[in-house]
Short mmCIF file of C-alpha atoms in Angstrom, two decimals:
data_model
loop_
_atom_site.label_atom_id
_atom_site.label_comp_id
_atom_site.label_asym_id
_atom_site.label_seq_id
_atom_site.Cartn_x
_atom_site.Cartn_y
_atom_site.Cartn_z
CA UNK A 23 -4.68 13.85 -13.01
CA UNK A 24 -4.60 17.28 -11.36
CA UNK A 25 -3.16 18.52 -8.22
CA UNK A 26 -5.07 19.17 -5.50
CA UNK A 27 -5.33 20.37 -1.60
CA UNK A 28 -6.79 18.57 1.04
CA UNK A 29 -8.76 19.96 4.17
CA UNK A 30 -6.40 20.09 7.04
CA UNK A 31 -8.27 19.67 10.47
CA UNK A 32 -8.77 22.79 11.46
CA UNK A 33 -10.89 23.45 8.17
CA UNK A 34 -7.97 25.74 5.89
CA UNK A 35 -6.16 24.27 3.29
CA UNK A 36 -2.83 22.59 3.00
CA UNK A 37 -0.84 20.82 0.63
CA UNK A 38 0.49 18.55 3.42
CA UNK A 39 -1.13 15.03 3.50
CA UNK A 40 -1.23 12.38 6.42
CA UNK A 41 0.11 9.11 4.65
CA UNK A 42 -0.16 5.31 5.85
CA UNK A 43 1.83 2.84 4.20
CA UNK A 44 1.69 -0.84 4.88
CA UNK A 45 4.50 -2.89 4.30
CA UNK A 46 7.12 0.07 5.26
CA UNK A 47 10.33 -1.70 6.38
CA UNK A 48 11.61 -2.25 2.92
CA UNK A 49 11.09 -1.89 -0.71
CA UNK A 50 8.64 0.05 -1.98
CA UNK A 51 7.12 0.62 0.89
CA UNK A 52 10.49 2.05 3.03
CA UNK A 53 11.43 4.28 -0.34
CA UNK A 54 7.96 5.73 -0.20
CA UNK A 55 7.92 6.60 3.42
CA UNK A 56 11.29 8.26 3.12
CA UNK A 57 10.33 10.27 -0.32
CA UNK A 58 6.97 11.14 1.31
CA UNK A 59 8.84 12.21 4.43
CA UNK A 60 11.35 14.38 2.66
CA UNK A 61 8.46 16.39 1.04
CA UNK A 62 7.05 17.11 4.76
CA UNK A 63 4.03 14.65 4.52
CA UNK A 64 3.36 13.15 7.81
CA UNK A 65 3.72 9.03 7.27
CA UNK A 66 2.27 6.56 9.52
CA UNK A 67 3.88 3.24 8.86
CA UNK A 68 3.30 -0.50 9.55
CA UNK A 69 5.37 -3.68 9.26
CA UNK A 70 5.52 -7.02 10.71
CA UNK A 71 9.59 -6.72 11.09
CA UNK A 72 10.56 -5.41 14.93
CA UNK A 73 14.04 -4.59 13.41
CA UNK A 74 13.53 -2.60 10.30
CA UNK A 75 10.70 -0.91 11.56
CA UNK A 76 12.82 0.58 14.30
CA UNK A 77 15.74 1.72 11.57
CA UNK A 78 13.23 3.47 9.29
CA UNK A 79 11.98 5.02 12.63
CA UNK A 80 15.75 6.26 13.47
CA UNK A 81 15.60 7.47 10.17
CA UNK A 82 12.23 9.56 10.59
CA UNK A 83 12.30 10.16 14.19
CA UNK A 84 9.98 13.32 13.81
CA UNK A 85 7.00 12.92 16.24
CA UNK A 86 4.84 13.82 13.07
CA UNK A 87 5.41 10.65 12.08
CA UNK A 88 4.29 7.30 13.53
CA UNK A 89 5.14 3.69 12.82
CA UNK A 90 3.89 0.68 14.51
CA UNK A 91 4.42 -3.13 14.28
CA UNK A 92 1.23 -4.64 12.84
CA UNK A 93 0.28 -8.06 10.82
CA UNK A 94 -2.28 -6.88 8.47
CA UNK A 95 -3.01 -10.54 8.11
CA UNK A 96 -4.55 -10.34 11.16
CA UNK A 97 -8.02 -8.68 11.62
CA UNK A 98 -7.42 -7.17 15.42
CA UNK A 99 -4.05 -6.18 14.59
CA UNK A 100 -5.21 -3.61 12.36
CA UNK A 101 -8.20 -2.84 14.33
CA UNK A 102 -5.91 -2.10 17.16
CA UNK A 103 -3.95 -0.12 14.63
CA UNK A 104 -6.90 2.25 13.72
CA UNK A 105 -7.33 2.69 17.23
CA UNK A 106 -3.94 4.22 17.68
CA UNK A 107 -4.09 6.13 14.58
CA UNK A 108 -7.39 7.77 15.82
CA UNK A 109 -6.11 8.78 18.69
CA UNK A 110 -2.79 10.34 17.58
CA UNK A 111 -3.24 11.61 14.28
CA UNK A 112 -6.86 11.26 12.91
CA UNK A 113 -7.88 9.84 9.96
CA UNK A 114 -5.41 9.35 7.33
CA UNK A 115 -5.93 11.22 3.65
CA UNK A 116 -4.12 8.91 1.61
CA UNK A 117 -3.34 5.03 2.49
CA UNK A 118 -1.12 3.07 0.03
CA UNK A 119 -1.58 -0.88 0.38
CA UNK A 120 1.54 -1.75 -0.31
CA UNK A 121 2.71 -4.58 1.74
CA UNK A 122 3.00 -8.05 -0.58
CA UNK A 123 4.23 -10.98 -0.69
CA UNK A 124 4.86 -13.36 -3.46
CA UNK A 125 5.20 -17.61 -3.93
CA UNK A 126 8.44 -19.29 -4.74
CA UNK A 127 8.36 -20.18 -8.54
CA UNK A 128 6.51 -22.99 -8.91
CA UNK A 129 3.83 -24.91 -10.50
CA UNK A 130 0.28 -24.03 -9.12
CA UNK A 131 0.15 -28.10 -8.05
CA UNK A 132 3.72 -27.64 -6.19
CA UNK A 133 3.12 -24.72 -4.28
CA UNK A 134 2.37 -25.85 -0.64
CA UNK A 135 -1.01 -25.04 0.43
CA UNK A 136 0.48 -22.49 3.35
CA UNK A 137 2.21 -20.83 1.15
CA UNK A 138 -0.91 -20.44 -0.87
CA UNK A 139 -2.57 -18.79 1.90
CA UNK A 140 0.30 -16.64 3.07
CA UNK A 141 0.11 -14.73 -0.52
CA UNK A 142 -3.95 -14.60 -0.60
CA UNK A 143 -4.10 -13.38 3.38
CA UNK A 144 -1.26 -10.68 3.04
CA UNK A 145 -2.15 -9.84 -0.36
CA UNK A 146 -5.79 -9.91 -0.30
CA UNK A 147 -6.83 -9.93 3.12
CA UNK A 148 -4.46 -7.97 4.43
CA UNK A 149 -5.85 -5.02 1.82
CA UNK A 150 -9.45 -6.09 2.95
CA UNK A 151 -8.50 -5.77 6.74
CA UNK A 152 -7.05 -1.99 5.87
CA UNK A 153 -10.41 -0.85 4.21
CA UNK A 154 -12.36 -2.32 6.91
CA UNK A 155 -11.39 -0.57 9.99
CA UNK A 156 -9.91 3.22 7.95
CA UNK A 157 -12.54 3.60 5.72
CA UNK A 158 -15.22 4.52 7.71
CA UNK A 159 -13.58 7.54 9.82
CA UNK A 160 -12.78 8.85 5.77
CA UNK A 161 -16.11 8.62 4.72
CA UNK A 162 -17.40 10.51 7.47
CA UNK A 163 -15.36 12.79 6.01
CA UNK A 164 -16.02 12.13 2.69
CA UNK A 165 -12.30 12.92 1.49
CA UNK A 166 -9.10 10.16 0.89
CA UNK A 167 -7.45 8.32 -1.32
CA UNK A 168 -6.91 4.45 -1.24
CA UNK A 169 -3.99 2.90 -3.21
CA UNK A 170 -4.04 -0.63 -3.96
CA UNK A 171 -1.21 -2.04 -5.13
CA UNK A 172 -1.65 -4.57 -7.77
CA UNK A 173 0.78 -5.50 -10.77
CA UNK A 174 1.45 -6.18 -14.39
CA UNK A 175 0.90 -9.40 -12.95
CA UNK A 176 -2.66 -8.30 -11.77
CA UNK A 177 -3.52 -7.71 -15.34
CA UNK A 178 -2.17 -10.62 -16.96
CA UNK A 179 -0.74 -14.02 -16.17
CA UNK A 180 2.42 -15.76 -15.72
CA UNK A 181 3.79 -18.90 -15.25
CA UNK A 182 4.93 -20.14 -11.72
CA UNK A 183 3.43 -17.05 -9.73
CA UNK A 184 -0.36 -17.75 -10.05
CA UNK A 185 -0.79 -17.57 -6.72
CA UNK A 186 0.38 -13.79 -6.69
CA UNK A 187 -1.02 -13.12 -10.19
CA UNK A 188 -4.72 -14.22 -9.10
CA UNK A 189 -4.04 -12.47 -5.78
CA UNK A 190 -3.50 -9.00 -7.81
CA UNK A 191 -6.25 -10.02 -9.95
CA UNK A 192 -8.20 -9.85 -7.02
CA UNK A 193 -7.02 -6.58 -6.10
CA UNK A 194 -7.91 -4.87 -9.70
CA UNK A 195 -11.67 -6.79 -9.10
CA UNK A 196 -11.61 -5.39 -5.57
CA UNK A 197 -10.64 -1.99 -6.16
CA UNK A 198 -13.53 -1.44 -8.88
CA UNK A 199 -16.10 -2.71 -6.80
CA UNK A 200 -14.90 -0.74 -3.68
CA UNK A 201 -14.78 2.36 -5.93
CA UNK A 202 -18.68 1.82 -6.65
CA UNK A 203 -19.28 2.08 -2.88
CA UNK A 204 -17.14 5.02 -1.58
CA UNK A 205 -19.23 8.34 -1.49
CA UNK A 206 -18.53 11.73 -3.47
CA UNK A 207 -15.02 13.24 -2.70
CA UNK A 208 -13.06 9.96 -2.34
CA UNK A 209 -11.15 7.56 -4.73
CA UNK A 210 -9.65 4.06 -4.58
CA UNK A 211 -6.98 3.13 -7.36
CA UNK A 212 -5.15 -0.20 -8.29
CA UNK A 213 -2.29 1.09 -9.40
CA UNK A 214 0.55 -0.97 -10.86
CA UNK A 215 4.21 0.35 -9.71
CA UNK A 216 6.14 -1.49 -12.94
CA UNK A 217 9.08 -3.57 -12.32
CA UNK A 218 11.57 -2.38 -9.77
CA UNK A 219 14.43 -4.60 -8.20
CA UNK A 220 13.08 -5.54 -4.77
CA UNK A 221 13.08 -9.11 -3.15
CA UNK A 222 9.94 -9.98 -4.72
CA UNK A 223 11.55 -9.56 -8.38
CA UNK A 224 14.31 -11.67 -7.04
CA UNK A 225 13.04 -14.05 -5.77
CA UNK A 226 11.37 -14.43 -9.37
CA UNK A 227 14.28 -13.27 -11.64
CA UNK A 228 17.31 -14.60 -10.00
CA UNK A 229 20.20 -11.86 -10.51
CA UNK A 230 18.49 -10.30 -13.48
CA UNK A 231 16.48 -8.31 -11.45
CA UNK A 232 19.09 -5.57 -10.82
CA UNK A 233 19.03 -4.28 -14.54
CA UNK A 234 15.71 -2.46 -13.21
CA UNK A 235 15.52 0.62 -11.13
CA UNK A 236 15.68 0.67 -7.36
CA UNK A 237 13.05 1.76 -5.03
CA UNK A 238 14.47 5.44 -4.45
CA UNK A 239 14.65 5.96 -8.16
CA UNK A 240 10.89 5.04 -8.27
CA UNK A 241 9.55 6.45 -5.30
CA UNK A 242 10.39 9.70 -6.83
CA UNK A 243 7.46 9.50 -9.46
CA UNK A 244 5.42 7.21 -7.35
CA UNK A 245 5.22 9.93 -4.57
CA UNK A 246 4.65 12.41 -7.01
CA UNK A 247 1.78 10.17 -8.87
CA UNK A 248 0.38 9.13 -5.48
CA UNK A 249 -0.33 12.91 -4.15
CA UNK A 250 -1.68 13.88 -7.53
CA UNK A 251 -4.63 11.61 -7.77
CA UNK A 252 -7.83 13.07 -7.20
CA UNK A 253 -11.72 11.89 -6.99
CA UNK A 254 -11.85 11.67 -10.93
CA UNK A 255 -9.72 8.79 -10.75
CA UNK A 256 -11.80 6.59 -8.79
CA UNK A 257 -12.10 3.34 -9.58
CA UNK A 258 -9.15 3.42 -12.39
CA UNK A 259 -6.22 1.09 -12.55
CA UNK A 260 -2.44 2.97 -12.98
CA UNK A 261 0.41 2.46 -13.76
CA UNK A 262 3.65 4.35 -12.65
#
């Protein structure tokens, strides 16, 4: 992967980027914001939590930035959320799908059916709902970037978590097929962000988890990886 500049609006070139993030209150998604942030990139968040939302936005209270409460479960919510992007800041050039969820561990025939469809609608659809509504006002552009975020998990399977293994499954199947249909100058990634103690791994490894690295260690050279993919990697699945 190579560097490179995007158009800014007015037509010259800048290394500055426009970045949504779903899932932005915590985790991955809140240590990517602020590393994205720190670098000058202009980050347009969502979340569905009222209360972290607002202390990441005390955090970045520059007016570049923008961050909005938004269930990307929900079809209109995000349509409503493309309408306020639009308006204030124009297409994005990179969006990260980020936010997640995962199941309790458990046996695929103990896992309650809503907790089923929490993981497949905020996992899945909640990725589907994003590229729905933004990807239009980039291809009439014909420039962005689209990061999926998938898994190890989304490449192979575990027990008690098939409900978030066949959701990231569905991602990596997604992402490929998406990548056939976006025109010349764009590129949509599944890229895996490795194993990084968050309340997903948790929830999954008990008190084991914090042996791995934290989300500001990893942000570093997920920020870094994130702004360096260009239209040759379209269609590719990553790892940071």
């Amino acid at each position: 992967m190579t560097s490179y500049n995007v158009l800014s609006r007015g037509g010259a070139r800048s290394s500055l980027r426009t970045v949504l993030i779903t899932g932005v209150s915590k985790g991955l998604g809140r240590a990517l914001a602020l590393e994205m942030a720190r670098h000058g990139h202009a980050v347009i968040g969502c979340s569905r939590s009222d209360d972290k939302l607002a202390a990441l936005k005390s955090e970045l209270s520059d007016s570049k930035h923008l961050f909005v409460n938004v269930d990307i479960r929900v079809n209109s919510s995000v349509e409503e959320l493309l309408r306020m992007v639009m308006e204030k800041k124009g297409a994005p050039d990179i969006i990260v799908n980020n936010a997640g969820t995962i199941n309790k561990n458990n046996k695929i025939w103990e896992v309650p059916e809503e907790e089923f469809d929490a993981v497949m609608d905020t996992n899945v659809k909640g990725t589907v709902n994003v590229l729905r509504h933004f990807l239009p006002p980039m291809i009439e552009r014909k420039q962005g970037i689209i990061v999926n975020f998938s898994s190890g998990w989304g490449r192979s399977g575990a027990a008690l978590v098939a409900p978030y293994c066949a959701s990231k499954w569905a991602i990596e199947g997604l992402t490929k097929s998406v990548a056939k249909e976006l025109p010349e100058g764009m590129a949509i990634v599944a890229l895996n962000p490795g194993v990084i103690n968050t309340d997903m791994l948790t929830s999954c490894f008990g008190s084991s988890a914090s042996i791995y690295q934290a989300p500001d260690a990893w942000a570093v050279k997920a920020a870094a990886m994130i702004l360096n993919l260009t239209r040759s990697d379209n269609g590719a699945s990553l790892t940071v």
